[in-house]
mmCIF file of N, CA, C and O in Angstrom:
data_model
loop_
_atom_site.group_PDB
_atom_site.id
_atom_site.type_symbol
_atom_site.label_atom_id
_atom_site.label_comp_id
_atom_site.label_asym_id
_atom_site.label_seq_id
_atom_site.Cartn_x
_atom_site.Cartn_y
_atom_site.Cartn_z
ATOM 1 N N MET I 743 200.348 -74.634 -39.360
ATOM 2 C CA MET I 743 199.748 -73.634 -38.508
ATOM 3 C C MET I 743 199.143 -74.326 -37.290
ATOM 4 O O MET I 743 198.384 -75.279 -37.425
ATOM 5 N N SER I 744 199.507 -73.857 -36.123
ATOM 6 C CA SER I 744 198.958 -74.449 -34.911
ATOM 7 C C SER I 744 198.322 -73.355 -34.055
ATOM 8 O O SER I 744 198.807 -72.221 -33.998
ATOM 9 N N LEU I 745 197.247 -73.712 -33.424
ATOM 10 C CA LEU I 745 196.533 -72.802 -32.538
ATOM 11 C C LEU I 745 196.757 -73.239 -31.109
ATOM 12 O O LEU I 745 196.779 -74.425 -30.810
ATOM 13 N N SER I 746 196.886 -72.263 -30.230
ATOM 14 C CA SER I 746 196.987 -72.598 -28.815
ATOM 15 C C SER I 746 195.905 -71.838 -28.063
ATOM 16 O O SER I 746 195.703 -70.648 -28.275
ATOM 17 N N PHE I 747 195.183 -72.556 -27.235
ATOM 18 C CA PHE I 747 194.107 -71.981 -26.451
ATOM 19 C C PHE I 747 194.475 -72.064 -24.984
ATOM 20 O O PHE I 747 195.167 -72.971 -24.547
ATOM 21 N N SER I 748 193.987 -71.107 -24.217
ATOM 22 C CA SER I 748 194.219 -71.142 -22.777
ATOM 23 C C SER I 748 192.917 -70.817 -22.056
ATOM 24 O O SER I 748 192.040 -70.159 -22.597
ATOM 25 N N ARG I 749 192.815 -71.281 -20.855
ATOM 26 C CA ARG I 749 191.625 -71.083 -20.042
ATOM 27 C C ARG I 749 191.806 -69.854 -19.175
ATOM 28 O O ARG I 749 192.864 -69.643 -18.578
ATOM 29 N N THR I 750 190.748 -69.049 -19.072
ATOM 30 C CA THR I 750 190.765 -67.868 -18.217
ATOM 31 C C THR I 750 189.520 -67.893 -17.347
ATOM 32 O O THR I 750 188.404 -67.926 -17.863
ATOM 33 N N ASP I 751 189.681 -67.913 -16.040
ATOM 34 C CA ASP I 751 188.552 -67.881 -15.118
ATOM 35 C C ASP I 751 188.143 -66.428 -14.905
ATOM 36 O O ASP I 751 188.969 -65.587 -14.537
ATOM 37 N N ILE I 752 186.863 -66.145 -15.123
ATOM 38 C CA ILE I 752 186.362 -64.786 -14.967
ATOM 39 C C ILE I 752 185.849 -64.565 -13.554
ATOM 40 O O ILE I 752 186.127 -63.561 -12.929
ATOM 41 N N THR I 753 185.079 -65.520 -13.045
ATOM 42 C CA THR I 753 184.508 -65.394 -11.707
ATOM 43 C C THR I 753 184.247 -66.771 -11.133
ATOM 44 O O THR I 753 184.284 -67.771 -11.850
ATOM 45 N N GLN I 754 183.969 -66.818 -9.840
ATOM 46 C CA GLN I 754 183.609 -68.065 -9.183
ATOM 47 C C GLN I 754 182.235 -67.886 -8.554
ATOM 48 O O GLN I 754 181.962 -66.868 -7.921
ATOM 49 N N THR I 755 181.377 -68.867 -8.742
ATOM 50 C CA THR I 755 180.055 -68.852 -8.141
ATOM 51 C C THR I 755 179.819 -70.180 -7.461
ATOM 52 O O THR I 755 180.621 -71.101 -7.574
ATOM 53 N N SER I 756 178.683 -70.272 -6.779
ATOM 54 C CA SER I 756 178.318 -71.572 -6.236
ATOM 55 C C SER I 756 177.746 -72.418 -7.372
ATOM 56 O O SER I 756 177.736 -71.990 -8.524
ATOM 57 N N GLN I 757 177.269 -73.571 -7.065
ATOM 58 C CA GLN I 757 176.758 -74.485 -8.082
ATOM 59 C C GLN I 757 175.664 -73.811 -8.900
ATOM 60 O O GLN I 757 174.790 -73.141 -8.359
ATOM 61 N N ALA I 758 175.698 -73.996 -10.211
ATOM 62 C CA ALA I 758 174.711 -73.388 -11.104
ATOM 63 C C ALA I 758 174.023 -74.461 -11.942
ATOM 64 O O ALA I 758 174.624 -75.473 -12.277
ATOM 65 N N GLU I 759 172.776 -74.223 -12.263
ATOM 66 C CA GLU I 759 172.008 -75.137 -13.101
ATOM 67 C C GLU I 759 172.205 -74.778 -14.566
ATOM 68 O O GLU I 759 172.611 -73.671 -14.908
ATOM 69 N N ARG I 760 171.888 -75.713 -15.447
ATOM 70 C CA ARG I 760 171.920 -75.458 -16.881
ATOM 71 C C ARG I 760 170.849 -74.422 -17.213
ATOM 72 O O ARG I 760 169.740 -74.491 -16.711
ATOM 73 N N GLY I 761 171.183 -73.444 -18.036
ATOM 74 C CA GLY I 761 170.230 -72.414 -18.434
ATOM 75 C C GLY I 761 170.191 -71.215 -17.513
ATOM 76 O O GLY I 761 169.244 -70.438 -17.536
ATOM 77 N N THR I 762 171.208 -71.053 -16.665
ATOM 78 C CA THR I 762 171.230 -69.911 -15.752
ATOM 79 C C THR I 762 172.331 -68.918 -16.102
ATOM 80 O O THR I 762 172.783 -68.164 -15.246
ATOM 81 N N MET I 763 172.760 -68.907 -17.345
ATOM 82 C CA MET I 763 173.740 -67.931 -17.817
ATOM 83 C C MET I 763 173.245 -67.360 -19.134
ATOM 84 O O MET I 763 172.758 -68.094 -19.988
ATOM 85 N N THR I 764 173.350 -66.056 -19.297
ATOM 86 C CA THR I 764 172.931 -65.418 -20.539
ATOM 87 C C THR I 764 173.843 -64.234 -20.836
ATOM 88 O O THR I 764 174.464 -63.682 -19.930
ATOM 89 N N VAL I 765 173.930 -63.882 -22.096
ATOM 90 C CA VAL I 765 174.787 -62.790 -22.548
ATOM 91 C C VAL I 765 173.904 -61.674 -23.087
ATOM 92 O O VAL I 765 173.037 -61.912 -23.925
ATOM 93 N N PHE I 766 174.106 -60.458 -22.577
ATOM 94 C CA PHE I 766 173.359 -59.310 -23.083
ATOM 95 C C PHE I 766 173.841 -58.958 -24.482
ATOM 96 O O PHE I 766 175.035 -59.044 -24.766
ATOM 97 N N PRO I 767 172.933 -58.536 -25.361
ATOM 98 C CA PRO I 767 173.375 -58.103 -26.690
ATOM 99 C C PRO I 767 174.137 -56.781 -26.596
ATOM 100 O O PRO I 767 173.861 -55.960 -25.714
ATOM 101 N N LEU I 768 175.096 -56.589 -27.483
ATOM 102 C CA LEU I 768 175.834 -55.331 -27.508
ATOM 103 C C LEU I 768 174.933 -54.218 -28.025
ATOM 104 O O LEU I 768 174.172 -54.410 -28.969
ATOM 105 N N THR I 769 175.021 -53.070 -27.381
ATOM 106 C CA THR I 769 174.266 -51.919 -27.849
ATOM 107 C C THR I 769 175.192 -51.010 -28.637
ATOM 108 O O THR I 769 176.420 -51.095 -28.523
ATOM 109 N N LYS I 770 174.618 -50.144 -29.437
ATOM 110 C CA LYS I 770 175.430 -49.256 -30.262
ATOM 111 C C LYS I 770 176.252 -48.324 -29.381
ATOM 112 O O LYS I 770 175.758 -47.745 -28.436
ATOM 113 N N GLY I 771 177.509 -48.190 -29.709
ATOM 114 C CA GLY I 771 178.397 -47.291 -28.981
ATOM 115 C C GLY I 771 178.981 -47.867 -27.707
ATOM 116 O O GLY I 771 179.849 -47.274 -27.102
ATOM 117 N N LYS I 772 178.508 -49.025 -27.258
ATOM 118 C CA LYS I 772 179.024 -49.637 -26.034
ATOM 119 C C LYS I 772 180.026 -50.724 -26.400
ATOM 120 O O LYS I 772 179.813 -51.512 -27.291
ATOM 121 N N ARG I 773 181.121 -50.765 -25.684
ATOM 122 C CA ARG I 773 182.146 -51.774 -25.944
ATOM 123 C C ARG I 773 182.258 -52.776 -24.808
ATOM 124 O O ARG I 773 183.181 -53.552 -24.767
ATOM 125 N N GLN I 774 181.327 -52.717 -23.863
ATOM 126 C CA GLN I 774 181.387 -53.620 -22.732
ATOM 127 C C GLN I 774 180.390 -54.760 -22.931
ATOM 128 O O GLN I 774 179.190 -54.541 -23.023
ATOM 129 N N GLN I 775 180.880 -55.970 -23.008
ATOM 130 C CA GLN I 775 180.032 -57.150 -23.126
ATOM 131 C C GLN I 775 179.607 -57.554 -21.727
ATOM 132 O O GLN I 775 180.439 -57.655 -20.826
ATOM 133 N N LYS I 776 178.304 -57.784 -21.518
ATOM 134 C CA LYS I 776 177.796 -58.141 -20.203
ATOM 135 C C LYS I 776 177.282 -59.569 -20.197
ATOM 136 O O LYS I 776 176.689 -60.046 -21.156
ATOM 137 N N LEU I 777 177.510 -60.233 -19.078
ATOM 138 C CA LEU I 777 177.163 -61.626 -18.875
ATOM 139 C C LEU I 777 176.401 -61.731 -17.565
ATOM 140 O O LEU I 777 176.848 -61.202 -16.552
ATOM 141 N N ALA I 778 175.235 -62.381 -17.562
ATOM 142 C CA ALA I 778 174.433 -62.552 -16.352
ATOM 143 C C ALA I 778 174.480 -64.010 -15.915
ATOM 144 O O ALA I 778 174.397 -64.916 -16.741
ATOM 145 N N LEU I 779 174.611 -64.212 -14.597
ATOM 146 C CA LEU I 779 174.709 -65.561 -14.023
ATOM 147 C C LEU I 779 173.742 -65.710 -12.856
ATOM 148 O O LEU I 779 173.568 -64.775 -12.076
ATOM 149 N N GLY I 780 173.131 -66.866 -12.746
ATOM 150 C CA GLY I 780 172.330 -67.209 -11.581
ATOM 151 C C GLY I 780 172.916 -68.467 -10.964
ATOM 152 O O GLY I 780 173.351 -69.363 -11.683
ATOM 153 N N ASP I 781 172.946 -68.549 -9.632
ATOM 154 C CA ASP I 781 173.589 -69.712 -9.015
ATOM 155 C C ASP I 781 172.689 -70.394 -7.998
ATOM 156 O O ASP I 781 171.543 -70.015 -7.804
ATOM 157 N N GLY I 782 173.234 -71.398 -7.350
ATOM 158 C CA GLY I 782 172.494 -72.222 -6.406
ATOM 159 C C GLY I 782 172.154 -71.542 -5.101
ATOM 160 O O GLY I 782 171.319 -72.041 -4.350
ATOM 161 N N ASP I 783 172.762 -70.410 -4.805
ATOM 162 C CA ASP I 783 172.447 -69.668 -3.586
ATOM 163 C C ASP I 783 171.333 -68.653 -3.807
ATOM 164 O O ASP I 783 170.978 -67.919 -2.893
ATOM 165 N N GLY I 784 170.815 -68.558 -5.037
ATOM 166 C CA GLY I 784 169.769 -67.586 -5.336
ATOM 167 C C GLY I 784 170.311 -66.217 -5.693
ATOM 168 O O GLY I 784 169.579 -65.234 -5.716
ATOM 169 N N VAL I 785 171.597 -66.136 -5.988
ATOM 170 C CA VAL I 785 172.245 -64.866 -6.333
ATOM 171 C C VAL I 785 172.216 -64.680 -7.842
ATOM 172 O O VAL I 785 172.524 -65.609 -8.590
ATOM 173 N N ILE I 786 171.848 -63.478 -8.273
ATOM 174 C CA ILE I 786 171.931 -63.106 -9.689
ATOM 175 C C ILE I 786 173.009 -62.041 -9.787
ATOM 176 O O ILE I 786 172.967 -61.046 -9.062
ATOM 177 N N GLN I 787 173.983 -62.258 -10.653
ATOM 178 C CA GLN I 787 175.046 -61.268 -10.805
ATOM 179 C C GLN I 787 175.315 -61.016 -12.279
ATOM 180 O O GLN I 787 175.148 -61.895 -13.107
ATOM 181 N N THR I 788 175.697 -59.785 -12.565
ATOM 182 C CA THR I 788 176.054 -59.405 -13.926
ATOM 183 C C THR I 788 177.487 -58.927 -13.914
ATOM 184 O O THR I 788 177.891 -58.121 -13.072
ATOM 185 N N ILE I 789 178.249 -59.429 -14.871
ATOM 186 C CA ILE I 789 179.670 -59.120 -14.990
ATOM 187 C C ILE I 789 179.896 -58.513 -16.363
ATOM 188 O O ILE I 789 179.376 -59.005 -17.356
ATOM 189 N N GLY I 790 180.669 -57.454 -16.409
ATOM 190 C CA GLY I 790 181.017 -56.837 -17.681
ATOM 191 C C GLY I 790 182.467 -57.116 -18.015
ATOM 192 O O GLY I 790 183.310 -57.231 -17.128
ATOM 193 N N MET I 791 182.750 -57.266 -19.278
ATOM 194 C CA MET I 791 184.121 -57.461 -19.745
ATOM 195 C C MET I 791 184.473 -56.304 -20.673
ATOM 196 O O MET I 791 183.799 -56.081 -21.672
ATOM 197 N N LYS I 792 185.511 -55.582 -20.311
ATOM 198 C CA LYS I 792 185.955 -54.463 -21.130
ATOM 199 C C LYS I 792 187.477 -54.484 -21.159
ATOM 200 O O LYS I 792 188.121 -54.407 -20.120
ATOM 201 N N ASN I 793 188.022 -54.612 -22.357
ATOM 202 C CA ASN I 793 189.478 -54.657 -22.537
ATOM 203 C C ASN I 793 190.113 -55.747 -21.688
ATOM 204 O O ASN I 793 191.102 -55.524 -20.999
ATOM 205 N N ASP I 794 189.512 -56.932 -21.688
ATOM 206 C CA ASP I 794 190.004 -58.102 -20.944
ATOM 207 C C ASP I 794 190.049 -57.885 -19.436
ATOM 208 O O ASP I 794 190.806 -58.543 -18.731
ATOM 209 N N GLU I 795 189.250 -56.947 -18.922
ATOM 210 C CA GLU I 795 189.162 -56.731 -17.479
ATOM 211 C C GLU I 795 187.740 -57.007 -17.026
ATOM 212 O O GLU I 795 186.779 -56.625 -17.678
ATOM 213 N N ARG I 796 187.602 -57.648 -15.876
ATOM 214 C CA ARG I 796 186.299 -57.976 -15.316
ATOM 215 C C ARG I 796 185.788 -56.791 -14.496
ATOM 216 O O ARG I 796 186.497 -56.245 -13.670
ATOM 217 N N VAL I 797 184.525 -56.401 -14.768
ATOM 218 C CA VAL I 797 183.878 -55.316 -14.034
ATOM 219 C C VAL I 797 182.567 -55.864 -13.492
ATOM 220 O O VAL I 797 181.722 -56.330 -14.250
ATOM 221 N N SER I 798 182.389 -55.818 -12.166
ATOM 222 C CA SER I 798 181.147 -56.292 -11.572
ATOM 223 C C SER I 798 180.097 -55.197 -11.706
ATOM 224 O O SER I 798 180.276 -54.089 -11.200
ATOM 225 N N VAL I 799 178.983 -55.487 -12.404
ATOM 226 C CA VAL I 799 177.930 -54.501 -12.617
ATOM 227 C C VAL I 799 176.980 -54.495 -11.425
ATOM 228 O O VAL I 799 176.710 -53.451 -10.849
ATOM 229 N N PHE I 800 176.450 -55.661 -11.048
ATOM 230 C CA PHE I 800 175.635 -55.774 -9.842
ATOM 231 C C PHE I 800 175.597 -57.216 -9.374
ATOM 232 O O PHE I 800 175.928 -58.140 -10.122
ATOM 233 N N LYS I 801 175.192 -57.383 -8.121
ATOM 234 C CA LYS I 801 175.048 -58.700 -7.518
ATOM 235 C C LYS I 801 173.913 -58.610 -6.508
ATOM 236 O O LYS I 801 173.940 -57.749 -5.627
ATOM 237 N N THR I 802 172.883 -59.461 -6.642
ATOM 238 C CA THR I 802 171.751 -59.422 -5.721
ATOM 239 C C THR I 802 172.084 -60.201 -4.454
ATOM 240 O O THR I 802 173.039 -60.977 -4.407
ATOM 241 N N ASN I 803 171.268 -59.998 -3.439
ATOM 242 C CA ASN I 803 171.423 -60.746 -2.198
ATOM 243 C C ASN I 803 170.973 -62.182 -2.402
ATOM 244 O O ASN I 803 170.114 -62.460 -3.239
ATOM 245 N N PRO I 804 171.526 -63.121 -1.619
ATOM 246 C CA PRO I 804 171.106 -64.519 -1.753
ATOM 247 C C PRO I 804 169.617 -64.678 -1.445
ATOM 248 O O PRO I 804 169.080 -64.025 -0.555
ATOM 249 N N GLY I 805 168.961 -65.532 -2.209
ATOM 250 C CA GLY I 805 167.545 -65.796 -2.013
ATOM 251 C C GLY I 805 167.333 -67.111 -1.295
ATOM 252 O O GLY I 805 168.268 -67.871 -1.069
ATOM 253 N N PRO I 806 166.087 -67.416 -0.953
ATOM 254 C CA PRO I 806 165.803 -68.657 -0.223
ATOM 255 C C PRO I 806 165.922 -69.907 -1.089
ATOM 256 O O PRO I 806 166.169 -70.997 -0.574
ATOM 257 N N THR I 807 165.737 -69.768 -2.411
ATOM 258 C CA THR I 807 165.800 -70.919 -3.305
ATOM 259 C C THR I 807 166.785 -70.644 -4.434
ATOM 260 O O THR I 807 167.016 -69.495 -4.786
ATOM 261 N N PRO I 808 167.365 -71.678 -5.019
ATOM 262 C CA PRO I 808 168.330 -71.467 -6.104
ATOM 263 C C PRO I 808 167.660 -70.964 -7.378
ATOM 264 O O PRO I 808 166.470 -71.194 -7.608
ATOM 265 N N VAL I 809 168.432 -70.302 -8.204
ATOM 266 C CA VAL I 809 167.954 -69.836 -9.504
ATOM 267 C C VAL I 809 167.931 -71.046 -10.428
ATOM 268 O O VAL I 809 168.937 -71.723 -10.612
ATOM 269 N N SER I 810 166.753 -71.339 -10.999
ATOM 270 C CA SER I 810 166.639 -72.514 -11.863
ATOM 271 C C SER I 810 166.616 -72.152 -13.343
ATOM 272 O O SER I 810 166.868 -73.000 -14.185
ATOM 273 N N SER I 811 166.304 -70.899 -13.671
ATOM 274 C CA SER I 811 166.299 -70.468 -15.066
ATOM 275 C C SER I 811 166.518 -68.966 -15.123
ATOM 276 O O SER I 811 166.058 -68.230 -14.253
ATOM 277 N N LEU I 812 167.238 -68.510 -16.151
ATOM 278 C CA LEU I 812 167.539 -67.087 -16.321
ATOM 279 C C LEU I 812 167.450 -66.774 -17.806
ATOM 280 O O LEU I 812 168.159 -67.381 -18.608
ATOM 281 N N VAL I 813 166.552 -65.860 -18.175
ATOM 282 C CA VAL I 813 166.366 -65.512 -19.585
ATOM 283 C C VAL I 813 166.282 -64.001 -19.743
ATOM 284 O O VAL I 813 165.939 -63.283 -18.810
ATOM 285 N N LEU I 814 166.584 -63.531 -20.949
ATOM 286 C CA LEU I 814 166.413 -62.126 -21.309
ATOM 287 C C LEU I 814 165.005 -61.910 -21.828
ATOM 288 O O LEU I 814 164.384 -62.837 -22.350
ATOM 289 N N GLY I 815 164.515 -60.664 -21.718
ATOM 290 C CA GLY I 815 163.229 -60.325 -22.307
ATOM 291 C C GLY I 815 163.285 -60.469 -23.816
ATOM 292 O O GLY I 815 164.308 -60.186 -24.438
ATOM 293 N N GLN I 816 162.201 -60.925 -24.421
ATOM 294 C CA GLN I 816 162.196 -61.204 -25.853
ATOM 295 C C GLN I 816 161.727 -60.036 -26.698
ATOM 296 O O GLN I 816 162.075 -59.943 -27.862
ATOM 297 N N ALA I 817 160.905 -59.141 -26.141
ATOM 298 C CA ALA I 817 160.427 -57.995 -26.922
ATOM 299 C C ALA I 817 161.560 -57.001 -27.132
ATOM 300 O O ALA I 817 162.550 -56.975 -26.391
ATOM 301 N N ARG I 818 161.431 -56.176 -28.132
ATOM 302 C CA ARG I 818 162.475 -55.207 -28.454
ATOM 303 C C ARG I 818 162.739 -54.238 -27.297
ATOM 304 O O ARG I 818 163.859 -53.805 -27.079
ATOM 305 N N THR I 819 161.697 -53.917 -26.538
ATOM 306 C CA THR I 819 161.853 -52.988 -25.411
ATOM 307 C C THR I 819 162.312 -53.689 -24.141
ATOM 308 O O THR I 819 162.575 -53.028 -23.147
ATOM 309 N N GLN I 820 162.414 -55.012 -24.149
ATOM 310 C CA GLN I 820 162.780 -55.755 -22.944
ATOM 311 C C GLN I 820 164.122 -56.459 -23.041
ATOM 312 O O GLN I 820 164.426 -57.311 -22.219
ATOM 313 N N THR I 821 164.950 -56.142 -24.006
ATOM 314 C CA THR I 821 166.216 -56.864 -24.158
ATOM 315 C C THR I 821 167.206 -56.553 -23.042
ATOM 316 O O THR I 821 168.200 -57.243 -22.904
ATOM 317 N N ASP I 822 166.938 -55.526 -22.244
ATOM 318 C CA ASP I 822 167.825 -55.211 -21.124
ATOM 319 C C ASP I 822 167.250 -55.687 -19.795
ATOM 320 O O ASP I 822 167.728 -55.311 -18.748
ATOM 321 N N LYS I 823 166.243 -56.541 -19.824
ATOM 322 C CA LYS I 823 165.607 -57.045 -18.612
ATOM 323 C C LYS I 823 165.851 -58.544 -18.473
ATOM 324 O O LYS I 823 165.758 -59.296 -19.427
ATOM 325 N N LEU I 824 166.169 -58.960 -17.244
ATOM 326 C CA LEU I 824 166.380 -60.366 -16.924
ATOM 327 C C LEU I 824 165.168 -60.908 -16.181
ATOM 328 O O LEU I 824 164.601 -60.204 -15.343
ATOM 329 N N PHE I 825 164.796 -62.128 -16.471
ATOM 330 C CA PHE I 825 163.738 -62.803 -15.744
ATOM 331 C C PHE I 825 164.327 -64.089 -15.180
ATOM 332 O O PHE I 825 164.860 -64.914 -15.917
ATOM 333 N N ALA I 826 164.259 -64.233 -13.851
ATOM 334 C CA ALA I 826 164.847 -65.386 -13.175
ATOM 335 C C ALA I 826 163.774 -66.123 -12.401
ATOM 336 O O ALA I 826 162.971 -65.506 -11.697
ATOM 337 N N SER I 827 163.739 -67.441 -12.541
ATOM 338 C CA SER I 827 162.814 -68.240 -11.740
ATOM 339 C C SER I 827 163.587 -68.857 -10.588
ATOM 340 O O SER I 827 164.626 -69.471 -10.767
ATOM 341 N N CYS I 828 163.043 -68.648 -9.403
ATOM 342 C CA CYS I 828 163.624 -69.175 -8.172
ATOM 343 C C CYS I 828 162.517 -69.944 -7.451
ATOM 344 O O CYS I 828 161.653 -69.327 -6.824
ATOM 345 N N GLY I 829 162.519 -71.249 -7.574
ATOM 346 C CA GLY I 829 161.433 -72.042 -7.007
ATOM 347 C C GLY I 829 160.169 -71.794 -7.804
ATOM 348 O O GLY I 829 160.129 -71.988 -9.009
ATOM 349 N N ASN I 830 159.105 -71.316 -7.128
ATOM 350 C CA ASN I 830 157.864 -71.006 -7.829
ATOM 351 C C ASN I 830 157.649 -69.497 -7.970
ATOM 352 O O ASN I 830 156.531 -69.043 -8.160
ATOM 353 N N VAL I 831 158.714 -68.717 -7.891
ATOM 354 C CA VAL I 831 158.666 -67.257 -7.991
ATOM 355 C C VAL I 831 159.484 -66.808 -9.196
ATOM 356 O O VAL I 831 160.566 -67.343 -9.454
ATOM 357 N N VAL I 832 158.961 -65.830 -9.939
ATOM 358 C CA VAL I 832 159.706 -65.240 -11.052
ATOM 359 C C VAL I 832 160.079 -63.818 -10.671
ATOM 360 O O VAL I 832 159.218 -63.022 -10.322
ATOM 361 N N LYS I 833 161.380 -63.513 -10.717
ATOM 362 C CA LYS I 833 161.876 -62.170 -10.409
ATOM 363 C C LYS I 833 162.244 -61.479 -11.707
ATOM 364 O O LYS I 833 162.758 -62.105 -12.629
ATOM 365 N N GLY I 834 162.027 -60.185 -11.751
ATOM 366 C CA GLY I 834 162.460 -59.385 -12.881
ATOM 367 C C GLY I 834 163.527 -58.414 -12.417
ATOM 368 O O GLY I 834 163.368 -57.743 -11.399
ATOM 369 N N VAL I 835 164.636 -58.337 -13.138
ATOM 370 C CA VAL I 835 165.753 -57.466 -12.775
ATOM 371 C C VAL I 835 166.201 -56.736 -14.036
ATOM 372 O O VAL I 835 166.354 -57.366 -15.089
ATOM 373 N N ASN I 836 166.400 -55.412 -13.936
ATOM 374 C CA ASN I 836 166.910 -54.707 -15.114
ATOM 375 C C ASN I 836 168.430 -54.806 -15.151
ATOM 376 O O ASN I 836 169.051 -55.370 -14.256
ATOM 377 N N LYS I 837 169.043 -54.263 -16.193
ATOM 378 C CA LYS I 837 170.489 -54.457 -16.372
ATOM 379 C C LYS I 837 171.336 -53.702 -15.358
ATOM 380 O O LYS I 837 172.531 -53.939 -15.263
ATOM 381 N N LYS I 838 170.727 -52.828 -14.570
ATOM 382 C CA LYS I 838 171.464 -52.118 -13.522
ATOM 383 C C LYS I 838 171.284 -52.748 -12.146
ATOM 384 O O LYS I 838 171.890 -52.315 -11.181
ATOM 385 N N GLY I 839 170.396 -53.766 -12.040
ATOM 386 C CA GLY I 839 170.247 -54.491 -10.786
ATOM 387 C C GLY I 839 168.990 -54.191 -9.993
ATOM 388 O O GLY I 839 168.793 -54.752 -8.931
ATOM 389 N N LYS I 840 168.118 -53.318 -10.494
ATOM 390 C CA LYS I 840 166.891 -53.002 -9.762
ATOM 391 C C LYS I 840 165.807 -54.015 -10.114
ATOM 392 O O LYS I 840 165.592 -54.336 -11.265
ATOM 393 N N GLU I 841 165.128 -54.513 -9.067
ATOM 394 C CA GLU I 841 164.055 -55.466 -9.295
ATOM 395 C C GLU I 841 162.775 -54.734 -9.670
ATOM 396 O O GLU I 841 162.513 -53.651 -9.184
ATOM 397 N N PHE I 842 161.995 -55.364 -10.546
ATOM 398 C CA PHE I 842 160.700 -54.786 -10.913
ATOM 399 C C PHE I 842 159.626 -55.852 -10.815
ATOM 400 O O PHE I 842 159.895 -57.025 -10.689
#
């Protein structure tokens, strides 16, 4: 029995730091897996994958400093919220792209 693997590029971003990618947990009834990315231009983007097709959910405008860390909220009510550190500023973004 032999396995064959292939590489599939989903998106291209600028340079990214370690710890700037996270995967949203699947919710009941939803079949779209979402992936959040932060890059060196200060852009936060969320990409959805549904039936092997890429769907762009949102993309923020470039910021003055690169995204150095990107995490999901830890409380049960915050699992759909992203927290990104850009320099000495922490931004909060919900899963639809609105900042809070």
